[in-house]
Short mmCIF file of C-alpha atoms in Angstrom, two decimals:
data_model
loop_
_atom_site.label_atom_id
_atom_site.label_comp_id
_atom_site.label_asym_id
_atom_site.label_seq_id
_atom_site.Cartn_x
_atom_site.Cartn_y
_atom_site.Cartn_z
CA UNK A 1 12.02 12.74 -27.51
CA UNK A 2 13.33 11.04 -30.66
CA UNK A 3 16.63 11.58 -32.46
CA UNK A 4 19.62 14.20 -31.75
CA UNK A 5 19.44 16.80 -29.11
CA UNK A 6 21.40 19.43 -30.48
CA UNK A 7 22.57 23.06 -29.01
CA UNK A 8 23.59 26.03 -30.33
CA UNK A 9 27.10 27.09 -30.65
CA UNK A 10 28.49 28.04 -27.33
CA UNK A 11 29.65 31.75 -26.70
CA UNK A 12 33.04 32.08 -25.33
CA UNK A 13 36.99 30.40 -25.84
CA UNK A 14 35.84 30.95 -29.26
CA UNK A 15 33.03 29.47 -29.74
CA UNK A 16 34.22 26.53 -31.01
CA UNK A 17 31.37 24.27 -29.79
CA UNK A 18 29.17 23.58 -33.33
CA UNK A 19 26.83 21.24 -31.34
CA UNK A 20 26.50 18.91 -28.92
CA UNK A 21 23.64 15.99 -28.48
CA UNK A 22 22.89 12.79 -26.46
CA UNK A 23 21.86 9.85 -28.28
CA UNK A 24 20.22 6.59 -26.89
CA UNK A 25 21.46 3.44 -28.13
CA UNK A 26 17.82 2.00 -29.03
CA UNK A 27 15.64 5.56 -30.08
CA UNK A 28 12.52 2.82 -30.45
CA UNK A 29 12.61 1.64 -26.93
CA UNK A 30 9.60 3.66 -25.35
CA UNK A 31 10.56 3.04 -21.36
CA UNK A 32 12.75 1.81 -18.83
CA UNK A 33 12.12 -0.42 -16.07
CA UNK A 34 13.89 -1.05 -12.82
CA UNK A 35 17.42 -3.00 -13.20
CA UNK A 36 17.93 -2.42 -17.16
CA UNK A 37 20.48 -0.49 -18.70
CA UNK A 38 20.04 2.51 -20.40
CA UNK A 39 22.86 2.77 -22.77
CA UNK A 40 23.75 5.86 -25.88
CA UNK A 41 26.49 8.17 -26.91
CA UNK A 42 27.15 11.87 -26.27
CA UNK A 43 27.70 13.90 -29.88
CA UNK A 44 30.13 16.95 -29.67
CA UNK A 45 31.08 18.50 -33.05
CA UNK A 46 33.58 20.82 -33.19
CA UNK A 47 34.75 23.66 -34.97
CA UNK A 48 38.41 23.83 -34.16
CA UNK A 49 40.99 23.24 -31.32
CA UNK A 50 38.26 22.79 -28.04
CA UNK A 51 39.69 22.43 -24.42
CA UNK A 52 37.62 20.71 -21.91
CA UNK A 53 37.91 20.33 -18.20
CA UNK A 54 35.04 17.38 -18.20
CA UNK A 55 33.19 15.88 -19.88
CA UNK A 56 30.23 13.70 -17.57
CA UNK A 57 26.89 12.37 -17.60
CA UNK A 58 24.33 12.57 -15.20
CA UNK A 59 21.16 10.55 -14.35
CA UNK A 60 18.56 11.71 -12.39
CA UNK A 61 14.87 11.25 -11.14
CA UNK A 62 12.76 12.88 -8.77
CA UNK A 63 9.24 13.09 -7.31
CA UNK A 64 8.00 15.97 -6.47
CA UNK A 65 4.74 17.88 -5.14
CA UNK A 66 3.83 21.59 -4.50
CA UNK A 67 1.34 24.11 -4.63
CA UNK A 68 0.60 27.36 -3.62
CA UNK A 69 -1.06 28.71 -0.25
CA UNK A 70 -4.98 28.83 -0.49
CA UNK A 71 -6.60 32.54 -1.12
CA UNK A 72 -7.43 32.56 3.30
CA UNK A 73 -4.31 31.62 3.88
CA UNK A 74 -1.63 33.96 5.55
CA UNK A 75 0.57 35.44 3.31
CA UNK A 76 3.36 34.17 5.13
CA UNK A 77 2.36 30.64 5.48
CA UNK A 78 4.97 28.77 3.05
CA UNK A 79 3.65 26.55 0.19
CA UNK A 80 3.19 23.02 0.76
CA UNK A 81 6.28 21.33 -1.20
CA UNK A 82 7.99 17.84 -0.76
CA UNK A 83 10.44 16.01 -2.95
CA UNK A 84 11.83 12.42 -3.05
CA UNK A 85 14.95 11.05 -5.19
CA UNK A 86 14.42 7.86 -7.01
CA UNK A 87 17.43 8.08 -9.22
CA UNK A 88 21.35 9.44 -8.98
CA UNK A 89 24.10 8.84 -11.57
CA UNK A 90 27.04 10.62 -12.54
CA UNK A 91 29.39 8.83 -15.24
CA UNK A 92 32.88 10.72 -16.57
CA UNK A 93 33.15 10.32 -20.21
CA UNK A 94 35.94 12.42 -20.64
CA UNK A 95 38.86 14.08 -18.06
CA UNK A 96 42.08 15.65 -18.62
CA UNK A 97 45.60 12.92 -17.69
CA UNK A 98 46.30 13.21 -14.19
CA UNK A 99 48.07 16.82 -13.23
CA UNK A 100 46.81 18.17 -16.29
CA UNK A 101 44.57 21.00 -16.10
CA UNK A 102 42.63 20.86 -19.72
CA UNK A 103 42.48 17.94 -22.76
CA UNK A 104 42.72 19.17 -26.08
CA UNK A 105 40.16 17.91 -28.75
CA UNK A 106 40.90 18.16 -32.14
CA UNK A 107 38.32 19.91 -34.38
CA UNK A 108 35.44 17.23 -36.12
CA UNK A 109 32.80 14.69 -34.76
CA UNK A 110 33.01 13.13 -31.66
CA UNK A 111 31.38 10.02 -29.79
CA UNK A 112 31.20 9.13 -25.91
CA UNK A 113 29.71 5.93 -25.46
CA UNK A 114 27.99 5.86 -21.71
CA UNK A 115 26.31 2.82 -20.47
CA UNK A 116 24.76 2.56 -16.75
CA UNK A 117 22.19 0.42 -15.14
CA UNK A 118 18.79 1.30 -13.26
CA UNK A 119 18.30 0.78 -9.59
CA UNK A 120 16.69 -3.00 -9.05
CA UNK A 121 14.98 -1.44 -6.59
CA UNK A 122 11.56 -0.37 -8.00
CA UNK A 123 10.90 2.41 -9.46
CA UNK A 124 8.17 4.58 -9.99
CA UNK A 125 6.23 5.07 -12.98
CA UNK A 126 7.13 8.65 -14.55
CA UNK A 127 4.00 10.96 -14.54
CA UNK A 128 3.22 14.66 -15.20
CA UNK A 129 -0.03 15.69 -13.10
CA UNK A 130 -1.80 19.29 -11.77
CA UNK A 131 0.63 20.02 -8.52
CA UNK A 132 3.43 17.16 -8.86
CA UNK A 133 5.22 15.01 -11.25
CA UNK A 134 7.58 12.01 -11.13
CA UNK A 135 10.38 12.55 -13.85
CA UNK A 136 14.24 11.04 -14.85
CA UNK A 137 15.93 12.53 -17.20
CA UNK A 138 19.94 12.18 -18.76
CA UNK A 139 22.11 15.45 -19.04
CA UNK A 140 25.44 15.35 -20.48
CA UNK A 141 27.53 18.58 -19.44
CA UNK A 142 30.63 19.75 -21.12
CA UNK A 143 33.44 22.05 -18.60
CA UNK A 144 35.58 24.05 -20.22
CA UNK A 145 37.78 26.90 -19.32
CA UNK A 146 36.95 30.42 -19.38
CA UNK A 147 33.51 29.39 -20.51
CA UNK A 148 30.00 28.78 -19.25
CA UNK A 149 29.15 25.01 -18.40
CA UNK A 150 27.30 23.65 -21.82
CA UNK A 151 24.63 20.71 -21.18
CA UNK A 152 21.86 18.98 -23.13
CA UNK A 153 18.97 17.38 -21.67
CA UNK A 154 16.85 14.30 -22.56
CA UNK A 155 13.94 12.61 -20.84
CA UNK A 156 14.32 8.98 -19.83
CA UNK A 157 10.53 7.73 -19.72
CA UNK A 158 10.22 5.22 -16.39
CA UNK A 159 7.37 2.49 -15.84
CA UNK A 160 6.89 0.45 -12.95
CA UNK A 161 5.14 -3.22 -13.75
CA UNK A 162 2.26 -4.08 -12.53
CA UNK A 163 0.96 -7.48 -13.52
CA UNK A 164 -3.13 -8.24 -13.56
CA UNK A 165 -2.69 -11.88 -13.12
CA UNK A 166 -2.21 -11.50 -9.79
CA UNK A 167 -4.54 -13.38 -7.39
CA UNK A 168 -5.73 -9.35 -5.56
CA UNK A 169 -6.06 -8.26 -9.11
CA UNK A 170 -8.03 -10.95 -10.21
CA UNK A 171 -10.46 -10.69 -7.72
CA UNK A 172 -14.40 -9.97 -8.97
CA UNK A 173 -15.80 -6.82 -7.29
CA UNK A 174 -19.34 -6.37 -6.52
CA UNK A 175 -21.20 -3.75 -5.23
CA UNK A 176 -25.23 -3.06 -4.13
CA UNK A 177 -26.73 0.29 -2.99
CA UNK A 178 -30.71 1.47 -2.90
CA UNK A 179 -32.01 5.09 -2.48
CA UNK A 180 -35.07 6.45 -2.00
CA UNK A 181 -36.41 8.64 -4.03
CA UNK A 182 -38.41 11.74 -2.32
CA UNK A 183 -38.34 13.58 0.66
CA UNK A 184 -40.53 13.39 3.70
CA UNK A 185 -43.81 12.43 2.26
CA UNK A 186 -43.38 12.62 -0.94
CA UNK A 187 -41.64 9.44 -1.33
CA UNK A 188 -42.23 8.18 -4.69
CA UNK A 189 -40.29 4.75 -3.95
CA UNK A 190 -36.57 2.69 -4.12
CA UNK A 191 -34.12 2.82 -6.51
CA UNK A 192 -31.26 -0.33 -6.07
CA UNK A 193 -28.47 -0.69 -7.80
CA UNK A 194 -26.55 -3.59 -8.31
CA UNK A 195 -22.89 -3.56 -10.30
CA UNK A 196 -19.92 -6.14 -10.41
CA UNK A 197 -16.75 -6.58 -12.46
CA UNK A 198 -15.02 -10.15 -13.29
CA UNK A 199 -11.45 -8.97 -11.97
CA UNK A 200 -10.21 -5.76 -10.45
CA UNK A 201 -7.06 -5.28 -12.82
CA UNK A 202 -6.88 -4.46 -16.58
CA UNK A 203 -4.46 -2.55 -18.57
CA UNK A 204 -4.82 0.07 -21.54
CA UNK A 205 -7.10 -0.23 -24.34
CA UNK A 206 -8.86 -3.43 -22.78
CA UNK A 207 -12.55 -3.29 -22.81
CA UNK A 208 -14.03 -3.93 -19.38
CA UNK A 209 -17.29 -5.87 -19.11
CA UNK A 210 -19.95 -4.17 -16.71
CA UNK A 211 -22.32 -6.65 -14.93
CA UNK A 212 -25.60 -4.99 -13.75
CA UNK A 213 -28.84 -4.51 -12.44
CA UNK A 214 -30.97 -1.51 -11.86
CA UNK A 215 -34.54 -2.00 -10.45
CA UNK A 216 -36.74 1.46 -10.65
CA UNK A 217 -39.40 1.63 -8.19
CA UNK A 218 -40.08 5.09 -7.96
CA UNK A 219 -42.33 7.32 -10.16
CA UNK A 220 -38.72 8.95 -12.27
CA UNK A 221 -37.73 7.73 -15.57
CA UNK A 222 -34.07 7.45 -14.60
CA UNK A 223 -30.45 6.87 -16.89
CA UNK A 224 -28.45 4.25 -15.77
CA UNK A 225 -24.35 5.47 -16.57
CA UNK A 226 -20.72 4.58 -16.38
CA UNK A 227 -17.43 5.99 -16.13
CA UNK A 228 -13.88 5.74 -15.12
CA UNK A 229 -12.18 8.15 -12.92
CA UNK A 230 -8.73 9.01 -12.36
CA UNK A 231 -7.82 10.52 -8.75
CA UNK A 232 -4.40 12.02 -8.47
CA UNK A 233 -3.61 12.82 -4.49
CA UNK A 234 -0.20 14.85 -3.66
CA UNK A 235 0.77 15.02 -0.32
CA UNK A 236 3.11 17.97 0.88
CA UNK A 237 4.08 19.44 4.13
CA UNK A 238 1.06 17.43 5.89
CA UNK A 239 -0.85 18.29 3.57
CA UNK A 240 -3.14 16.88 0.23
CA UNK A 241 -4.43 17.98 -2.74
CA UNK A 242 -6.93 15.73 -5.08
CA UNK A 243 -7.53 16.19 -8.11
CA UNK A 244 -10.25 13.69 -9.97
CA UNK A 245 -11.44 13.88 -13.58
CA UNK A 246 -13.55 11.06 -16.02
CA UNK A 247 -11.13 9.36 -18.40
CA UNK A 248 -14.21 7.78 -20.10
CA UNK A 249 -17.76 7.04 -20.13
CA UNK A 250 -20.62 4.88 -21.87
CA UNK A 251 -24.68 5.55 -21.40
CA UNK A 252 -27.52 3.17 -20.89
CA UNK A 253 -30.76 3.38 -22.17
CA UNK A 254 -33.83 5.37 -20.09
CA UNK A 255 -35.75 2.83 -17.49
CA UNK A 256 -38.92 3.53 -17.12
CA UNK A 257 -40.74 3.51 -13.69
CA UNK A 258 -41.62 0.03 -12.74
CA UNK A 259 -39.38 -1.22 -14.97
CA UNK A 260 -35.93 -3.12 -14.37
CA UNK A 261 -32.47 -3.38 -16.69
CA UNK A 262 -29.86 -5.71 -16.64
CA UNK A 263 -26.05 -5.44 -18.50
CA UNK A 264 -25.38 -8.73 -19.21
CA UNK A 265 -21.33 -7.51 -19.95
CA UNK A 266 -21.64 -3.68 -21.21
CA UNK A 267 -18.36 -3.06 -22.13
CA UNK A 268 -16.52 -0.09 -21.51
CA UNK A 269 -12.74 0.55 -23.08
CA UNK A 270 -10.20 1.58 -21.26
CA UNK A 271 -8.25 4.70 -23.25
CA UNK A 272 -4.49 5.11 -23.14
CA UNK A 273 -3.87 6.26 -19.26
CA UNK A 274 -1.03 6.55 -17.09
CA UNK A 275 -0.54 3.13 -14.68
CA UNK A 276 -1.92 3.22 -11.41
CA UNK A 277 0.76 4.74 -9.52
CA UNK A 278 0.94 3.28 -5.56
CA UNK A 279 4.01 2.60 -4.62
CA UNK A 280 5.10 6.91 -4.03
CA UNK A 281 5.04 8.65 -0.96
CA UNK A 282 4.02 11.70 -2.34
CA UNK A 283 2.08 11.12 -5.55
CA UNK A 284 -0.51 8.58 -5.63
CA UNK A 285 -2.86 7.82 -8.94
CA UNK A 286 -5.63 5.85 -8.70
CA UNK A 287 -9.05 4.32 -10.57
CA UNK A 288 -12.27 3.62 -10.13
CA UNK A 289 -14.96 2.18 -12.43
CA UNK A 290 -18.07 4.41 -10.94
CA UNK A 291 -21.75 2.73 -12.13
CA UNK A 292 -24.02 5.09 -11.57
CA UNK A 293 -28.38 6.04 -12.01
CA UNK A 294 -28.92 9.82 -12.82
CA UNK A 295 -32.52 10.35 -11.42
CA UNK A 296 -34.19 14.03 -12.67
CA UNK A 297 -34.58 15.75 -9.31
CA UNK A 298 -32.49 14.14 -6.85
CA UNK A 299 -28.86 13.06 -6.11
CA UNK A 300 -27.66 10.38 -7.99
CA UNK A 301 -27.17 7.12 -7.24
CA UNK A 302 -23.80 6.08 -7.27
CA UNK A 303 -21.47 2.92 -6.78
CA UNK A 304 -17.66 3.10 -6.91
CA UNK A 305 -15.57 -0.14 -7.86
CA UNK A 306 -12.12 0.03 -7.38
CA UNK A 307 -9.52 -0.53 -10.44
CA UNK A 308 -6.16 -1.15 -10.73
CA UNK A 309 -4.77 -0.29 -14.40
CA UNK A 310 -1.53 -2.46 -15.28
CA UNK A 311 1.37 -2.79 -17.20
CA UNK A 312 0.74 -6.50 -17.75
CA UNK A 313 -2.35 -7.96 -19.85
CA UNK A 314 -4.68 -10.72 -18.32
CA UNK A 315 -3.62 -13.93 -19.83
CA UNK A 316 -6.68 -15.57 -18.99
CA UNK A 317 -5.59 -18.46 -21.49
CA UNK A 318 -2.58 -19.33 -19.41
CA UNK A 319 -4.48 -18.85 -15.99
CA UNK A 320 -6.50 -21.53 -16.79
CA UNK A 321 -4.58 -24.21 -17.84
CA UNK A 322 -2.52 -23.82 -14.63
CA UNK A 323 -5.81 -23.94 -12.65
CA UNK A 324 -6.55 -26.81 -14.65
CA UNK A 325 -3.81 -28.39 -14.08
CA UNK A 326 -3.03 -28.20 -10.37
CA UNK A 327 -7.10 -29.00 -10.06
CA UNK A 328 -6.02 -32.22 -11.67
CA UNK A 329 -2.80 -32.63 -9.58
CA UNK A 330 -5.01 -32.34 -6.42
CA UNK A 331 -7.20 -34.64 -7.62
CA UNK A 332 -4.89 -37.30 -8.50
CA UNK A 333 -3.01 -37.26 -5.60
CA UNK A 334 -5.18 -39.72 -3.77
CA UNK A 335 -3.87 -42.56 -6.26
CA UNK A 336 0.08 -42.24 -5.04
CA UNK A 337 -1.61 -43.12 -1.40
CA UNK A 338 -3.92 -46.13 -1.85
CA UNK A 339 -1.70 -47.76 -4.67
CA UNK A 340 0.22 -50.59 -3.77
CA UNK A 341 3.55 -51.02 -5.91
CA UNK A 342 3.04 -54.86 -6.28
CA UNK A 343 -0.91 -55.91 -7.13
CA UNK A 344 -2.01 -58.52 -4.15
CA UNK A 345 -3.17 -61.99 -4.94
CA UNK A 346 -7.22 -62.71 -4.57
CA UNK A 347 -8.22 -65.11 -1.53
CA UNK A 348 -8.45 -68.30 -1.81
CA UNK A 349 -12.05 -69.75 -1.99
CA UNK A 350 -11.00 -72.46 1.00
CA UNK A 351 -10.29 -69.46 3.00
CA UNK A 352 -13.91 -67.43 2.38
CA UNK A 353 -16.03 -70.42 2.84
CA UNK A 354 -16.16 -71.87 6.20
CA UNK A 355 -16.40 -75.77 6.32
CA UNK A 356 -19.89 -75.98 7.74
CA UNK A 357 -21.13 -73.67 5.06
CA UNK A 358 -19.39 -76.57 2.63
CA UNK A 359 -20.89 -79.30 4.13
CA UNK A 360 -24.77 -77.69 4.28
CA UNK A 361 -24.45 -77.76 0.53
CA UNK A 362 -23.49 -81.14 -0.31
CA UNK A 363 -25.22 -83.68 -2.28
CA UNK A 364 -27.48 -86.08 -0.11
CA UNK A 365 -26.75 -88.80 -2.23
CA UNK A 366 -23.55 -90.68 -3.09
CA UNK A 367 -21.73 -90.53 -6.61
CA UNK A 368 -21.00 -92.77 -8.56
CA UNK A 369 -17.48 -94.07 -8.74
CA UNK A 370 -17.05 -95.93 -11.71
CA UNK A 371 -19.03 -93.24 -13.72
CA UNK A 372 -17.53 -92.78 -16.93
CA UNK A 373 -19.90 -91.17 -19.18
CA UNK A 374 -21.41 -87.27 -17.72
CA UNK A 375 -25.09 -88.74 -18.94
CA UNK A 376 -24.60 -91.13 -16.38
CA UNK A 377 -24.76 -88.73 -13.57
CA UNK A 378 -27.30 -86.05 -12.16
CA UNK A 379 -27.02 -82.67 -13.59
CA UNK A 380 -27.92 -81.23 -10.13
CA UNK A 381 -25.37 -83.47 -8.49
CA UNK A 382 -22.54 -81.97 -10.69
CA UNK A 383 -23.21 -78.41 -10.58
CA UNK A 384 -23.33 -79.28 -5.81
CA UNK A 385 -19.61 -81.21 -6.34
CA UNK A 386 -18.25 -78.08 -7.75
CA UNK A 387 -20.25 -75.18 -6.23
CA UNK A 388 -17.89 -74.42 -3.51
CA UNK A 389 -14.89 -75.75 -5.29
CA UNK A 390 -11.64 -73.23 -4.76
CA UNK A 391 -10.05 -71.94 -8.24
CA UNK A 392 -6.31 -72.81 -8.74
CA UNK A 393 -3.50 -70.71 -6.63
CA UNK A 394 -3.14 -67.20 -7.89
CA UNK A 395 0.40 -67.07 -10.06
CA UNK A 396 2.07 -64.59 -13.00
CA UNK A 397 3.62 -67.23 -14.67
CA UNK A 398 1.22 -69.89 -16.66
CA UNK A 399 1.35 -73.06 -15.23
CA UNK A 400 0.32 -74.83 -18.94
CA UNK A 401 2.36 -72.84 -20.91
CA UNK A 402 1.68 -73.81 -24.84
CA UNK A 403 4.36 -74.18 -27.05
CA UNK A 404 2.82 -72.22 -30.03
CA UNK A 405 2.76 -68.33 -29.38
CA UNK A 406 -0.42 -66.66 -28.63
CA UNK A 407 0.34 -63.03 -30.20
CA UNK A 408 -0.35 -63.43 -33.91
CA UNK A 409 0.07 -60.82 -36.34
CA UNK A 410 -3.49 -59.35 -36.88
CA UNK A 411 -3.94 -57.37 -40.57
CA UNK A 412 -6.77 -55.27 -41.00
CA UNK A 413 -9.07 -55.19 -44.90
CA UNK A 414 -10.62 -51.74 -44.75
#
């Protein structure tokens, strides 16, 4: 309800109430969720001198559920009814000085601010059904003397969050079911079904993508369908009611007998719905995506996936990246274990070769001593003196260091 709530003038002490209206601070803001603040000002205009006892504001929600006895029934039996309180706030905007009886308001416009804060307990998401309904609502009432109690009412619209990127709600659901088609012998043949859904949440106006195969074995030509349902279950006095309707629906094409189909992703958008509603005792609303074969003559062939509808989208983007990332996490965790934090030196060749390998491989002949040229010696006899020869001690720091720097300034031509 948008803008000023106004009343008519009130009868009585003159009638010197022009109107009176409740105003919410932000008219744009569509609901409320648990632990915000709900903030406005009550409007009284008036025509001359008004006394007031009160002025006060109230805040209130309520589920409740009822419906009347069934035609059996006795006519005494009492109607099934239960109610639960969600919400209770009374605010005084305006009261008389202590010991007096009445305040005097001069006659013109006048503004209340009120300002009070939701429960952080959760609470449920408003809803208007067949034989119950969840509702909160702000009433401002004006006490005067002499005169009739003057309110004004306006609804306060209440929505529980529930997010899809939960790990339940992201969850694929899959589903398989045959029938045979016939009766005693008359069978004709099978009929399986096979339907599955990426995740079990989505929220309003998404498009959900139907995976599935139908196999038609019998002698029908049957109609592969889809729809989503809505059950709304009210529980009173020990008893329920259900109520179940299609919010939506999409066709497939005819499959012959013998034949087989497959949705590779048939989509099938979700309209604008109330939330699933779980979390009341006594009002429950629920949905299912039903996939279902329509076969001329006989029952149909039905499977029932359960859906949750949300509050908050998939953000399948940002799901990803933090699998991603704690994939990567896992897998570079092994590196902080086998690591050292200072690099070892290599072994020395002295210590992998053990002396009798060494002496197996040297030369059977003697070398020369006063050698002084290499063509003066053996190749072979060179490459046996330094086969098994160790390379220098393993060190950081160069033990020739040169006295002109290495790094040069390297320019690039392109």
């Amino acid at each position: 309800m948008g803008g000023e709530a106004g009343s008519p003038a009130a009868a009585g002490a003159g009638g010197r109430v022009k109107s009176l209206g409740l105003v919410f601070e932000d008219e744009r803001k569509g609901c409320y969720a648990s632990g915000e603040t709900v903030a406005g000002h009550v409007l009284l205009e008036a025509a001359g001198p008004l006394a007031l006892r009160a002025l006060r504001l109230e805040a209130q929600g309520r589920a409740t559920a009822a419906w009347g006895p069934g035609a059996g029934a006795a006519a005494a039996a009492p109607a099934p009814a239960a109610e639960v309180e969600y919400l209770n706030v009374r605010l005084s905007l305006r009261e008389p000085p202590a010991g007096a009886g009445t305040l005097l308001l001069q006659p013109g416009r006048h503004e209340f601010p009120f300002s009070f804060q939701l429960p952080s307990e959760p609470l449920v998401t408003s809803f208007t059904g067949k034989y119950g309904s969840i509702q909160y609502c702000v009433r401002a009432v004006l006490e005067r003397p002499k005169a009739p109690d003057q309110s004004v009412r306006r609804e306060l619209q209440v929505i529980s969050h529930i997010d899809v990127n939960t790990p339940a709600l992201l969850t694929p659901v899959l589903k398989t079911q045959e029938k045979m088609v016939g009766c005693w012998c008359f069978t004709s043949g099978p009929v399986s079904l096979s339907a599955k859904i990426e995740r079990k949440g989505y929220c309003n106006g998404e498009a959900i993508p139907i995976y599935a195969e139908i196999e038609n074995c019998s002698s029908r030509l049957i109609v592969p369908k889809a729809a989503i349902f809505q059950t709304q279950t009210y529980l009173a006095s020990g008893r329920t009611k259900t109520v179940r309707h299609m919010v939506a629906n999409v066709r497939g094409s005819h499959i012959a007998s013998g034949s087989t189909d497959t949705w590779n992703g048939k989509t099938l958008k979700i309209p604008p719905v109330t939330p699933s509603i779980l979390d009341c005792c006594i009002i429950r609303v629920d949905y299912s995506l039903a996939v279902y074969i329509h076969i001329p003559g006989a029952k149909k062939l039905m499977l029932e996936l359960p859906l949750v509808i949300g509050t908050i989208p998939y953000n399948g983007f940002g799901s990803r990246n933090s699998s991603i990332a704690s994939q990567f996490l896992m897998d570079m965790s092994w590196l902080t274990l086998t690591l050292p934090e200072q690099p070892e030196a290599p072994p020395n060749y002295a210590d992998v070769v053990s002396e009798e390998e060494f002496a197996r491989h040297v030369p059977p002949f003697p070398l020369p001593v006063d050698c002084e040229e290499e063509a003066c010696c053996p190749v072979f006899a060179c490459i046996q003196e330094f086969r098994f020869q160790p390379p220098p001690l393993y060190s950081e720091v160069d033990p020739h260091p040169s006295d002109i720097e290495e790094a040069q300034p390297v320019s690039f031509i392109l």
